[in-house]
PDB file of C-alpha atoms and ligand atoms in Angstrom:
ATOM      1  CA  MET K   1     -31.612  29.578 -99.602  1.00 82.00           C
ATOM      2  CA  ARG K   2     -33.713  32.169 -97.794  1.00 97.00           C
ATOM      3  CA  LYS K   3     -32.353  35.705 -97.726  1.00 98.00           C
ATOM      4  CA  PRO K   4     -31.914  36.978 -94.156  1.00 98.00           C
ATOM      5  CA  VAL K   5     -34.170  39.864 -93.179  1.00 98.00           C
ATOM      6  CA  MET K   6     -33.707  42.688 -90.701  1.00 98.00           C
ATOM      7  CA  ALA K   7     -36.863  44.745 -90.267  1.00 98.00           C
ATOM      8  CA  GLY K   8     -37.153  47.743 -87.953  1.00 98.00           C
ATOM      9  CA  ASN K   9     -40.579  48.439 -86.472  1.00 98.00           C
ATOM     10  CA  TRP K  10     -40.281  51.973 -85.164  1.00 98.00           C
ATOM     11  CA  LYS K  11     -43.749  51.811 -83.585  1.00 97.00           C
ATOM     12  CA  MET K  12     -44.987  55.239 -82.411  1.00 95.00           C
ATOM     13  CA  ASN K  13     -41.576  56.878 -82.402  1.00 98.00           C
ATOM     14  CA  CYS K  14     -39.916  59.600 -84.499  1.00 98.00           C
ATOM     15  CA  ASN K  15     -41.363  62.820 -85.825  1.00 98.00           C
ATOM     16  CA  ASN K  16     -40.237  63.685 -89.355  1.00 98.00           C
ATOM     17  CA  ASP K  17     -36.946  65.287 -88.322  1.00 98.00           C
ATOM     18  CA  GLU K  18     -36.060  62.343 -86.122  1.00 98.00           C
ATOM     19  CA  ALA K  19     -37.160  59.885 -88.803  1.00 98.00           C
ATOM     20  CA  LYS K  20     -34.882  61.508 -91.369  1.00 98.00           C
ATOM     21  CA  GLU K  21     -31.909  61.410 -89.020  1.00 98.00           C
ATOM     22  CA  LEU K  22     -32.505  57.761 -88.111  1.00 98.00           C
ATOM     23  CA  ALA K  23     -33.158  56.623 -91.691  1.00 98.00           C
ATOM     24  CA  ASP K  24     -30.068  58.498 -92.931  1.00 98.00           C
ATOM     25  CA  GLY K  25     -28.052  56.799 -90.171  1.00 98.00           C
ATOM     26  CA  VAL K  26     -29.313  53.350 -91.170  1.00 98.00           C
ATOM     27  CA  VAL K  27     -28.595  54.032 -94.848  1.00 98.00           C
ATOM     28  CA  ALA K  28     -25.057  55.180 -93.979  1.00 98.00           C
ATOM     29  CA  ARG K  29     -24.404  51.917 -92.117  1.00 98.00           C
ATOM     30  CA  GLY K  30     -26.389  49.302 -94.025  1.00 97.00           C
ATOM     31  CA  GLY K  31     -27.818  50.942 -97.100  1.00 97.00           C
ATOM     32  CA  GLN K  32     -25.666  49.068 -99.597  1.00 97.00           C
ATOM     33  CA  VAL K  33     -25.936  45.644 -97.973  1.00 97.00           C
ATOM     34  CA  GLU K  34     -26.966  43.018-100.520  1.00 97.00           C
ATOM     35  CA  ASP K  35     -26.911  39.810 -98.498  1.00 97.00           C
ATOM     36  CA  ALA K  36     -29.796  40.841 -96.260  1.00 98.00           C
ATOM     37  CA  LEU K  37     -33.191  42.383 -96.898  1.00 98.00           C
ATOM     38  CA  VAL K  38     -33.433  45.526 -94.775  1.00 98.00           C
ATOM     39  CA  ILE K  39     -36.885  47.000 -94.146  1.00 98.00           C
ATOM     40  CA  LEU K  40     -37.749  50.154 -92.217  1.00 99.00           C
ATOM     41  CA  CYS K  41     -41.295  50.517 -90.868  1.00 99.00           C
ATOM     42  CA  PRO K  42     -41.662  54.074 -89.572  1.00 98.00           C
ATOM     43  CA  PRO K  43     -44.971  55.556 -88.413  1.00 98.00           C
ATOM     44  CA  ALA K  44     -47.269  56.511 -91.302  1.00 98.00           C
ATOM     45  CA  THR K  45     -46.494  60.213 -90.895  1.00 98.00           C
ATOM     46  CA  ALA K  46     -42.833  59.558 -91.706  1.00 98.00           C
ATOM     47  CA  LEU K  47     -43.217  57.143 -94.626  1.00 98.00           C
ATOM     48  CA  THR K  48     -42.485  59.704 -97.330  1.00 98.00           C
ATOM     49  CA  THR K  49     -39.608  61.183 -95.333  1.00 98.00           C
ATOM     50  CA  VAL K  50     -37.987  57.778 -94.909  1.00 98.00           C
ATOM     51  CA  ASN K  51     -38.724  56.878 -98.528  1.00 98.00           C
ATOM     52  CA  ASP K  52     -36.718  59.915 -99.545  1.00 98.00           C
ATOM     53  CA  SER K  53     -33.790  58.926 -97.313  1.00 98.00           C
ATOM     54  CA  ILE K  54     -33.610  55.363 -98.671  1.00 98.00           C
ATOM     55  CA  LYS K  55     -34.090  56.153-102.357  1.00 97.00           C
ATOM     56  CA  ASN K  56     -30.488  55.479-103.406  1.00 96.00           C
ATOM     57  CA  SER K  57     -30.041  52.454-101.173  1.00 98.00           C
ATOM     58  CA  ASN K  58     -31.174  48.817-100.943  1.00 98.00           C
ATOM     59  CA  VAL K  59     -33.350  49.554 -97.905  1.00 98.00           C
ATOM     60  CA  LYS K  60     -37.070  48.878 -98.342  1.00 98.00           C
ATOM     61  CA  LEU K  61     -40.040  50.652 -96.827  1.00 98.00           C
ATOM     62  CA  GLY K  62     -42.862  49.112 -94.795  1.00 99.00           C
ATOM     63  CA  ALA K  63     -45.920  50.390 -92.955  1.00 98.00           C
ATOM     64  CA  GLN K  64     -47.056  49.244 -89.529  1.00 98.00           C
ATOM     65  CA  ASN K  65     -50.716  48.557 -90.296  1.00 97.00           C
ATOM     66  CA  MET K  66     -53.399  49.067 -92.960  1.00 98.00           C
ATOM     67  CA  PHE K  67     -57.132  48.749 -93.464  1.00 96.00           C
ATOM     68  CA  TRP K  68     -58.630  46.205 -95.851  1.00 96.00           C
ATOM     69  CA  GLU K  69     -61.066  48.457 -97.731  1.00 96.00           C
ATOM     70  CA  GLN K  70     -59.801  50.383-100.756  1.00 97.00           C
ATOM     71  CA  SER K  71     -61.362  53.741 -99.835  1.00 97.00           C
ATOM     72  CA  GLY K  72     -64.366  55.202 -98.091  1.00 96.00           C
ATOM     73  CA  ALA K  73     -65.656  56.601 -94.831  1.00 95.00           C
ATOM     74  CA  TYR K  74     -63.081  55.050 -92.489  1.00 93.00           C
ATOM     75  CA  THR K  75     -61.730  57.994 -90.544  1.00 93.00           C
ATOM     76  CA  GLY K  76     -58.113  57.589 -89.583  1.00 94.00           C
ATOM     77  CA  GLU K  77     -57.499  54.437 -91.604  1.00 95.00           C
ATOM     78  CA  LEU K  78     -55.011  53.917 -94.439  1.00 98.00           C
ATOM     79  CA  SER K  79     -55.499  51.791 -97.549  1.00 98.00           C
ATOM     80  CA  ALA K  80     -52.950  49.608 -99.287  1.00 98.00           C
ATOM     81  CA  ASP K  81     -52.958  51.992-102.237  1.00 98.00           C
ATOM     82  CA  MET K  82     -52.096  54.936 -99.979  1.00 98.00           C
ATOM     83  CA  LEU K  83     -49.169  53.001 -98.543  1.00 98.00           C
ATOM     84  CA  LEU K  84     -47.982  52.013-102.009  1.00 98.00           C
ATOM     85  CA  SER K  85     -48.143  55.655-103.045  1.00 98.00           C
ATOM     86  CA  CYS K  86     -45.767  56.515-100.158  1.00 98.00           C
ATOM     87  CA  GLY K  87     -43.260  53.967-101.457  1.00 98.00           C
ATOM     88  CA  CYS K  88     -44.143  50.997 -99.256  1.00 98.00           C
ATOM     89  CA  GLU K  89     -43.391  47.489-100.410  1.00 98.00           C
ATOM     90  CA  TYR K  90     -44.182  45.840 -97.074  1.00 99.00           C
ATOM     91  CA  VAL K  91     -46.766  46.186 -94.327  1.00 99.00           C
ATOM     92  CA  ILE K  92     -46.762  44.723 -90.827  1.00 98.00           C
ATOM     93  CA  ILE K  93     -50.116  43.083 -90.106  1.00 98.00           C
ATOM     94  CA  GLY K  94     -51.463  41.722 -86.833  1.00 96.00           C
ATOM     95  CA  HIS K  95     -48.773  43.002 -84.496  1.00 96.00           C
ATOM     96  CA  SER K  96     -49.664  42.012 -80.938  1.00 92.00           C
ATOM     97  CA  GLU K  97     -49.884  45.699 -80.035  1.00 90.00           C
ATOM     98  CA  ARG K  98     -52.761  45.925 -82.514  1.00 91.00           C
ATOM     99  CA  ARG K  99     -54.520  42.701 -81.608  1.00 89.00           C
ATOM    100  CA  GLY K 100     -57.399  43.269 -79.239  1.00 74.00           C
ATOM    101  CA  ARG K 101     -57.224  40.217 -77.115  1.00 60.00           C
ATOM    102  CA  PHE K 102     -55.649  41.674 -74.038  1.00 57.00           C
ATOM    103  CA  GLY K 103     -57.117  45.129 -73.780  1.00 57.00           C
ATOM    104  CA  SER K 104     -60.429  46.594 -72.779  1.00 62.00           C
ATOM    105  CA  VAL K 105     -61.567  50.168 -72.266  1.00 62.00           C
ATOM    106  CA  ASP K 106     -62.470  49.180 -68.719  1.00 67.00           C
ATOM    107  CA  GLU K 107     -58.852  48.473 -67.907  1.00 62.00           C
ATOM    108  CA  GLU K 108     -57.074  50.839 -65.570  1.00 67.00           C
ATOM    109  CA  ASP K 109     -53.636  49.583 -66.423  1.00 67.00           C
ATOM    110  CA  ALA K 110     -52.176  51.938 -69.059  1.00 60.00           C
ATOM    111  CA  GLU K 111     -50.562  49.147 -71.049  1.00 60.00           C
ATOM    112  CA  ALA K 112     -53.740  47.112 -71.258  1.00 64.00           C
ATOM    113  CA  LEU K 113     -55.690  50.230 -72.115  1.00 61.00           C
ATOM    114  CA  ALA K 114     -53.359  50.881 -75.025  1.00 56.00           C
ATOM    115  CA  ALA K 115     -54.110  47.432 -76.435  1.00 59.00           C
ATOM    116  CA  ILE K 116     -57.645  48.165 -77.524  1.00 64.00           C
ATOM    117  CA  PHE K 117     -57.068  48.485 -81.236  1.00 70.00           C
ATOM    118  CA  GLY K 118     -58.989  45.336 -81.786  1.00 81.00           C
ATOM    119  CA  ASP K 119     -57.352  43.324 -84.564  1.00 90.00           C
ATOM    120  CA  THR K 120     -58.610  39.745 -84.501  1.00 89.00           C
ATOM    121  CA  ASP K 121     -57.598  36.685 -86.509  1.00 93.00           C
ATOM    122  CA  GLU K 122     -60.371  37.604 -88.924  1.00 92.00           C
ATOM    123  CA  THR K 123     -59.363  41.254 -89.447  1.00 92.00           C
ATOM    124  CA  VAL K 124     -55.737  40.177 -89.757  1.00 96.00           C
ATOM    125  CA  ASN K 125     -56.771  37.789 -92.531  1.00 97.00           C
ATOM    126  CA  ARG K 126     -58.759  40.486 -94.333  1.00 97.00           C
ATOM    127  CA  LYS K 127     -55.783  42.822 -94.176  1.00 97.00           C
ATOM    128  CA  VAL K 128     -53.390  40.129 -95.435  1.00 98.00           C
ATOM    129  CA  VAL K 129     -55.654  39.303 -98.387  1.00 98.00           C
ATOM    130  CA  ALA K 130     -56.169  43.001 -99.222  1.00 98.00           C
ATOM    131  CA  ALA K 131     -52.441  43.757 -98.972  1.00 98.00           C
ATOM    132  CA  LEU K 132     -51.529  40.913-101.337  1.00 98.00           C
ATOM    133  CA  ALA K 133     -54.264  41.849-103.801  1.00 98.00           C
ATOM    134  CA  ALA K 134     -52.872  45.383-103.921  1.00 98.00           C
ATOM    135  CA  GLY K 135     -49.272  44.239-104.348  1.00 98.00           C
ATOM    136  CA  LEU K 136     -48.025  44.896-100.812  1.00 98.00           C
ATOM    137  CA  LYS K 137     -46.045  42.186 -99.025  1.00 98.00           C
ATOM    138  CA  PRO K 138     -47.430  41.462 -95.570  1.00 98.00           C
ATOM    139  CA  ILE K 139     -45.238  40.767 -92.560  1.00 98.00           C
ATOM    140  CA  ILE K 140     -47.740  38.718 -90.557  1.00 98.00           C
ATOM    141  CA  CYS K 141     -47.186  38.719 -86.802  1.00 98.00           C
ATOM    142  CA  CYS K 142     -48.105  35.890 -84.482  1.00 98.00           C
ATOM    143  CA  GLY K 143     -47.204  35.080 -80.898  1.00 96.00           C
ATOM    144  CA  GLU K 144     -48.519  33.896 -77.574  1.00 94.00           C
ATOM    145  CA  LEU K 145     -49.198  35.775 -74.358  1.00 89.00           C
ATOM    146  CA  LEU K 146     -47.254  34.830 -71.228  1.00 89.00           C
ATOM    147  CA  SER K 147     -50.404  33.225 -69.783  1.00 88.00           C
ATOM    148  CA  GLU K 148     -50.791  31.122 -72.926  1.00 91.00           C
ATOM    149  CA  ARG K 149     -47.172  29.979 -72.738  1.00 93.00           C
ATOM    150  CA  GLN K 150     -47.585  29.116 -69.071  1.00 92.00           C
ATOM    151  CA  ALA K 151     -50.708  27.142 -69.891  1.00 94.00           C
ATOM    152  CA  GLY K 152     -48.694  25.128 -72.451  1.00 96.00           C
ATOM    153  CA  SER K 153     -50.742  26.381 -75.407  1.00 96.00           C
ATOM    154  CA  THR K 154     -48.019  28.271 -77.315  1.00 97.00           C
ATOM    155  CA  ASP K 155     -48.068  25.995 -80.355  1.00 98.00           C
ATOM    156  CA  ASP K 156     -51.866  25.873 -80.565  1.00 98.00           C
ATOM    157  CA  VAL K 157     -52.194  29.661 -80.293  1.00 96.00           C
ATOM    158  CA  VAL K 158     -49.464  30.420 -82.827  1.00 98.00           C
ATOM    159  CA  ALA K 159     -50.540  27.719 -85.286  1.00 98.00           C
ATOM    160  CA  SER K 160     -54.133  28.901 -85.262  1.00 97.00           C
ATOM    161  CA  GLN K 161     -53.079  32.550 -85.758  1.00 97.00           C
ATOM    162  CA  VAL K 162     -50.952  31.552 -88.747  1.00 98.00           C
ATOM    163  CA  LYS K 163     -53.649  29.360 -90.314  1.00 98.00           C
ATOM    164  CA  ALA K 164     -56.275  32.070 -89.867  1.00 97.00           C
ATOM    165  CA  ALA K 165     -54.007  34.754 -91.337  1.00 98.00           C
ATOM    166  CA  LEU K 166     -53.321  32.645 -94.448  1.00 98.00           C
ATOM    167  CA  GLU K 167     -56.937  31.678 -95.146  1.00 98.00           C
ATOM    168  CA  GLY K 168     -57.705  32.191 -98.837  1.00 98.00           C
ATOM    169  CA  VAL K 169     -54.109  33.168 -99.747  1.00 98.00           C
ATOM    170  CA  SER K 170     -52.991  31.546-103.012  1.00 98.00           C
ATOM    171  CA  GLU K 171     -49.759  29.612-103.363  1.00 98.00           C
ATOM    172  CA  ALA K 172     -48.458  32.289-105.752  1.00 97.00           C
ATOM    173  CA  ASP K 173     -49.219  35.063-103.257  1.00 98.00           C
ATOM    174  CA  ALA K 174     -47.634  33.081-100.412  1.00 98.00           C
ATOM    175  CA  ALA K 175     -44.261  33.800-102.041  1.00 98.00           C
ATOM    176  CA  ASN K 176     -44.773  37.439-100.980  1.00 98.00           C
ATOM    177  CA  VAL K 177     -45.551  36.675 -97.338  1.00 98.00           C
ATOM    178  CA  ILE K 178     -43.156  37.037 -94.414  1.00 98.00           C
ATOM    179  CA  ILE K 179     -44.152  35.685 -90.998  1.00 98.00           C
ATOM    180  CA  ALA K 180     -42.810  37.087 -87.723  1.00 98.00           C
ATOM    181  CA  TYR K 181     -43.047  35.048 -84.528  1.00 98.00           C
ATOM    182  CA  GLU K 182     -43.148  37.523 -81.659  1.00 97.00           C
ATOM    183  CA  PRO K 183     -43.899  36.050 -78.235  1.00 96.00           C
ATOM    184  CA  VAL K 184     -45.809  38.875 -76.551  1.00 92.00           C
ATOM    185  CA  TRP K 185     -43.966  38.455 -73.238  1.00 90.00           C
ATOM    186  CA  ALA K 186     -40.617  39.105 -74.976  1.00 90.00           C
ATOM    187  CA  ILE K 187     -41.632  42.383 -76.640  1.00 87.00           C
ATOM    188  CA  GLY K 188     -40.066  45.469 -75.135  1.00 82.00           C
ATOM    189  CA  THR K 189     -39.271  43.585 -71.934  1.00 83.00           C
ATOM    190  CA  GLY K 190     -35.604  42.839 -72.545  1.00 81.00           C
ATOM    191  CA  GLU K 191     -36.564  39.200 -72.031  1.00 81.00           C
ATOM    192  CA  VAL K 192     -35.519  37.515 -75.266  1.00 82.00           C
ATOM    193  CA  CYS K 193     -36.979  34.109 -76.001  1.00 91.00           C
ATOM    194  CA  ASP K 194     -34.287  31.472 -75.735  1.00 96.00           C
ATOM    195  CA  ALA K 195     -32.822  30.986 -79.252  1.00 97.00           C
ATOM    196  CA  ASP K 196     -33.513  27.224 -79.279  1.00 97.00           C
ATOM    197  CA  GLU K 197     -37.105  27.761 -78.250  1.00 97.00           C
ATOM    198  CA  ALA K 198     -37.609  30.606 -80.761  1.00 98.00           C
ATOM    199  CA  ASN K 199     -36.215  28.281 -83.428  1.00 98.00           C
ATOM    200  CA  ARG K 200     -38.518  25.476 -82.350  1.00 98.00           C
ATOM    201  CA  VAL K 201     -41.610  27.699 -82.643  1.00 98.00           C
ATOM    202  CA  CYS K 202     -40.439  29.178 -85.979  1.00 98.00           C
ATOM    203  CA  GLY K 203     -39.927  25.578 -87.200  1.00 98.00           C
ATOM    204  CA  MET K 204     -43.434  24.736 -86.020  1.00 98.00           C
ATOM    205  CA  VAL K 205     -44.734  27.756 -87.976  1.00 98.00           C
ATOM    206  CA  ARG K 206     -42.887  26.477 -91.052  1.00 98.00           C
ATOM    207  CA  GLY K 207     -44.649  23.151 -90.575  1.00 98.00           C
ATOM    208  CA  VAL K 208     -48.007  24.952 -90.504  1.00 98.00           C
ATOM    209  CA  VAL K 209     -47.117  26.764 -93.739  1.00 98.00           C
ATOM    210  CA  ALA K 210     -46.249  23.383 -95.300  1.00 98.00           C
ATOM    211  CA  GLU K 211     -49.623  22.034 -94.187  1.00 98.00           C
ATOM    212  CA  VAL K 212     -51.490  25.046 -95.603  1.00 98.00           C
ATOM    213  CA  PHE K 213     -49.522  25.120 -98.878  1.00 98.00           C
ATOM    214  CA  ASN K 214     -46.685  22.637 -99.393  1.00 98.00           C
ATOM    215  CA  GLU K 215     -43.032  21.991 -98.475  1.00 98.00           C
ATOM    216  CA  ASP K 216     -41.658  24.215-101.249  1.00 98.00           C
ATOM    217  CA  VAL K 217     -43.620  27.248-100.069  1.00 98.00           C
ATOM    218  CA  ALA K 218     -42.612  26.511 -96.473  1.00 98.00           C
ATOM    219  CA  ASP K 219     -38.935  26.082 -97.401  1.00 98.00           C
ATOM    220  CA  SER K 220     -38.782  29.436 -99.124  1.00 97.00           C
ATOM    221  CA  MET K 221     -40.839  31.498 -96.674  1.00 98.00           C
ATOM    222  CA  GLN K 222     -38.874  33.934 -94.517  1.00 98.00           C
ATOM    223  CA  ILE K 223     -39.814  33.480 -90.861  1.00 98.00           C
ATOM    224  CA  LEU K 224     -38.555  36.103 -88.437  1.00 98.00           C
ATOM    225  CA  TYR K 225     -38.242  36.258 -84.683  1.00 98.00           C
ATOM    226  CA  GLY K 226     -39.187  39.425 -82.799  1.00 97.00           C
ATOM    227  CA  GLY K 227     -38.950  40.331 -79.127  1.00 96.00           C
ATOM    228  CA  SER K 228     -35.986  42.106 -77.540  1.00 95.00           C
ATOM    229  CA  VAL K 229     -33.607  41.390 -80.429  1.00 97.00           C
ATOM    230  CA  LYS K 230     -30.395  43.285 -79.613  1.00 97.00           C
ATOM    231  CA  PRO K 231     -26.803  43.396 -80.860  1.00 98.00           C
ATOM    232  CA  ASN K 232     -25.792  41.109 -77.965  1.00 97.00           C
ATOM    233  CA  ASN K 233     -28.238  38.303 -78.754  1.00 97.00           C
ATOM    234  CA  VAL K 234     -28.744  38.544 -82.520  1.00 98.00           C
ATOM    235  CA  GLU K 235     -25.940  36.137 -83.483  1.00 98.00           C
ATOM    236  CA  GLY K 236     -27.408  33.261 -81.493  1.00 97.00           C
ATOM    237  CA  LEU K 237     -30.792  33.885 -83.076  1.00 97.00           C
ATOM    238  CA  MET K 238     -29.505  34.219 -86.648  1.00 98.00           C
ATOM    239  CA  GLU K 239     -27.583  30.935 -86.334  1.00 97.00           C
ATOM    240  CA  GLN K 240     -30.843  29.033 -85.962  1.00 97.00           C
ATOM    241  CA  GLU K 241     -32.128  26.956 -88.832  1.00 97.00           C
ATOM    242  CA  HIS K 242     -35.661  28.305 -88.886  1.00 98.00           C
ATOM    243  CA  ILE K 243     -34.993  31.938 -87.910  1.00 98.00           C
ATOM    244  CA  ASP K 244     -34.459  33.968 -91.069  1.00 98.00           C
ATOM    245  CA  GLY K 245     -34.243  37.371 -89.450  1.00 98.00           C
ATOM    246  CA  GLY K 246     -35.569  39.788 -86.909  1.00 98.00           C
ATOM    247  CA  LEU K 247     -38.490  42.151 -86.493  1.00 98.00           C
ATOM    248  CA  VAL K 248     -36.947  44.668 -84.165  1.00 98.00           C
ATOM    249  CA  GLY K 249     -38.490  47.392 -82.039  1.00 97.00           C
ATOM    250  CA  GLY K 250     -36.251  49.147 -79.514  1.00 97.00           C
ATOM    251  CA  ALA K 251     -32.879  48.344 -81.109  1.00 98.00           C
ATOM    252  CA  SER K 252     -34.088  49.647 -84.485  1.00 98.00           C
ATOM    253  CA  LEU K 253     -34.386  53.153 -83.051  1.00 98.00           C
ATOM    254  CA  ASP K 254     -30.626  53.507 -82.824  1.00 98.00           C
ATOM    255  CA  ALA K 255     -28.825  53.562 -86.187  1.00 98.00           C
ATOM    256  CA  GLU K 256     -25.657  52.037 -84.766  1.00 98.00           C
ATOM    257  CA  SER K 257     -27.452  49.147 -83.060  1.00 98.00           C
ATOM    258  CA  PHE K 258     -29.586  48.506 -86.103  1.00 98.00           C
ATOM    259  CA  GLY K 259     -26.493  48.705 -88.310  1.00 98.00           C
ATOM    260  CA  THR K 260     -24.960  45.910 -86.207  1.00 98.00           C
ATOM    261  CA  LEU K 261     -28.109  43.814 -86.560  1.00 98.00           C
ATOM    262  CA  ILE K 262     -28.019  44.300 -90.345  1.00 98.00           C
ATOM    263  CA  ALA K 263     -24.352  43.268 -90.497  1.00 98.00           C
ATOM    264  CA  VAL K 264     -24.989  40.103 -88.467  1.00 98.00           C
ATOM    265  CA  ALA K 265     -27.991  39.215 -90.627  1.00 98.00           C
ATOM    266  CA  ALA K 266     -25.954  39.710 -93.807  1.00 98.00           C
ATOM    267  CA  ASP K 267     -23.089  37.589 -92.406  1.00 97.00           C
ATOM    268  CA  SER K 268     -25.492  34.784 -91.620  1.00 96.00           C
ATOM    269  CA  ALA K 269     -26.112  34.413 -95.353  1.00 91.00           C
ATOM    270  CA  LYS K 270     -22.536  33.227 -95.878  1.00 75.00           C
TER     271      LYS K 270
HETATM  272  P1  13P O   1     -38.661  45.042 -79.124  1.00 57.98           P
HETATM  273  O1  13P O   1     -37.529  44.703 -80.060  1.00 57.98           O
HETATM  274  O2  13P O   1     -38.617  46.422 -78.592  1.00 57.98           O
HETATM  275  O3  13P O   1     -38.847  44.000 -78.068  1.00 57.98           O
HETATM  276  O4  13P O   1     -40.009  44.992 -80.036  1.00 57.98           O
HETATM  277  C1  13P O   1     -40.258  43.875 -80.793  1.00 57.98           C
HETATM  278  C2  13P O   1     -41.414  44.157 -81.677  1.00 57.98           C
HETATM  279  O5  13P O   1     -42.540  44.235 -81.214  1.00 57.98           O
HETATM  280  C3  13P O   1     -41.155  44.340 -83.113  1.00 57.98           C
HETATM  281  O6  13P O   1     -42.331  44.357 -83.846  1.00 57.98           O
END
């Protein structure tokens, strides 16, 4: 039985005052929930603030990114050890907003210009391996662009992202991995992926995990869906066999909405 997960990716939102208010609100609504794993991933500047808010609750802390080296001349980067020292247990790796495949500094479109951070399958893999070696649990993101879906290559794209991310990961370490399927076209657009289709792709991802490791690892791995998860669509998603939870952006920025998502996730365990 896989424990349902509800993870909030706050992205670049919340200064420290706002982070405290939001984290306190989440703790008040879902802090004592035991049937679901609740993870908050605030921006790095608010990790210690949120860690303080969640200290007497069951809520866990995650970061949104990390670098694979342990220390050194990498201006602006954060190591696994630094994240651990802020109280993190989890780290999101390879979010589509950090993958470099649809941005270029030549772009005029603001959204494309923002997507220049440059993670590739290879850097995602390095980060995953470094996170696990340090004792952080990676939430590995995968997902296809709209153009890739339209070209019928969703499964190929997602499967190759997952295989690349897991390269060199041991079976023992795989027990600490969470995978999030986030179709890029469904993120922040309000356009949720149909629950049956999200389940099909999450099932396909589980098959890839079985191929890389074995059926036992695949059966116990938590696979999340992300992309416009809201209180009004979460039940249909959580009912699905292969969807073990949500990685939530927009709806995690409101304590009441996120509290509802936590409650639905916890109910799905029964
Ligand atoms: P939204 O829930 O805002 O679509 O964001 C999803 C996401 O990218 C979570 O990582």
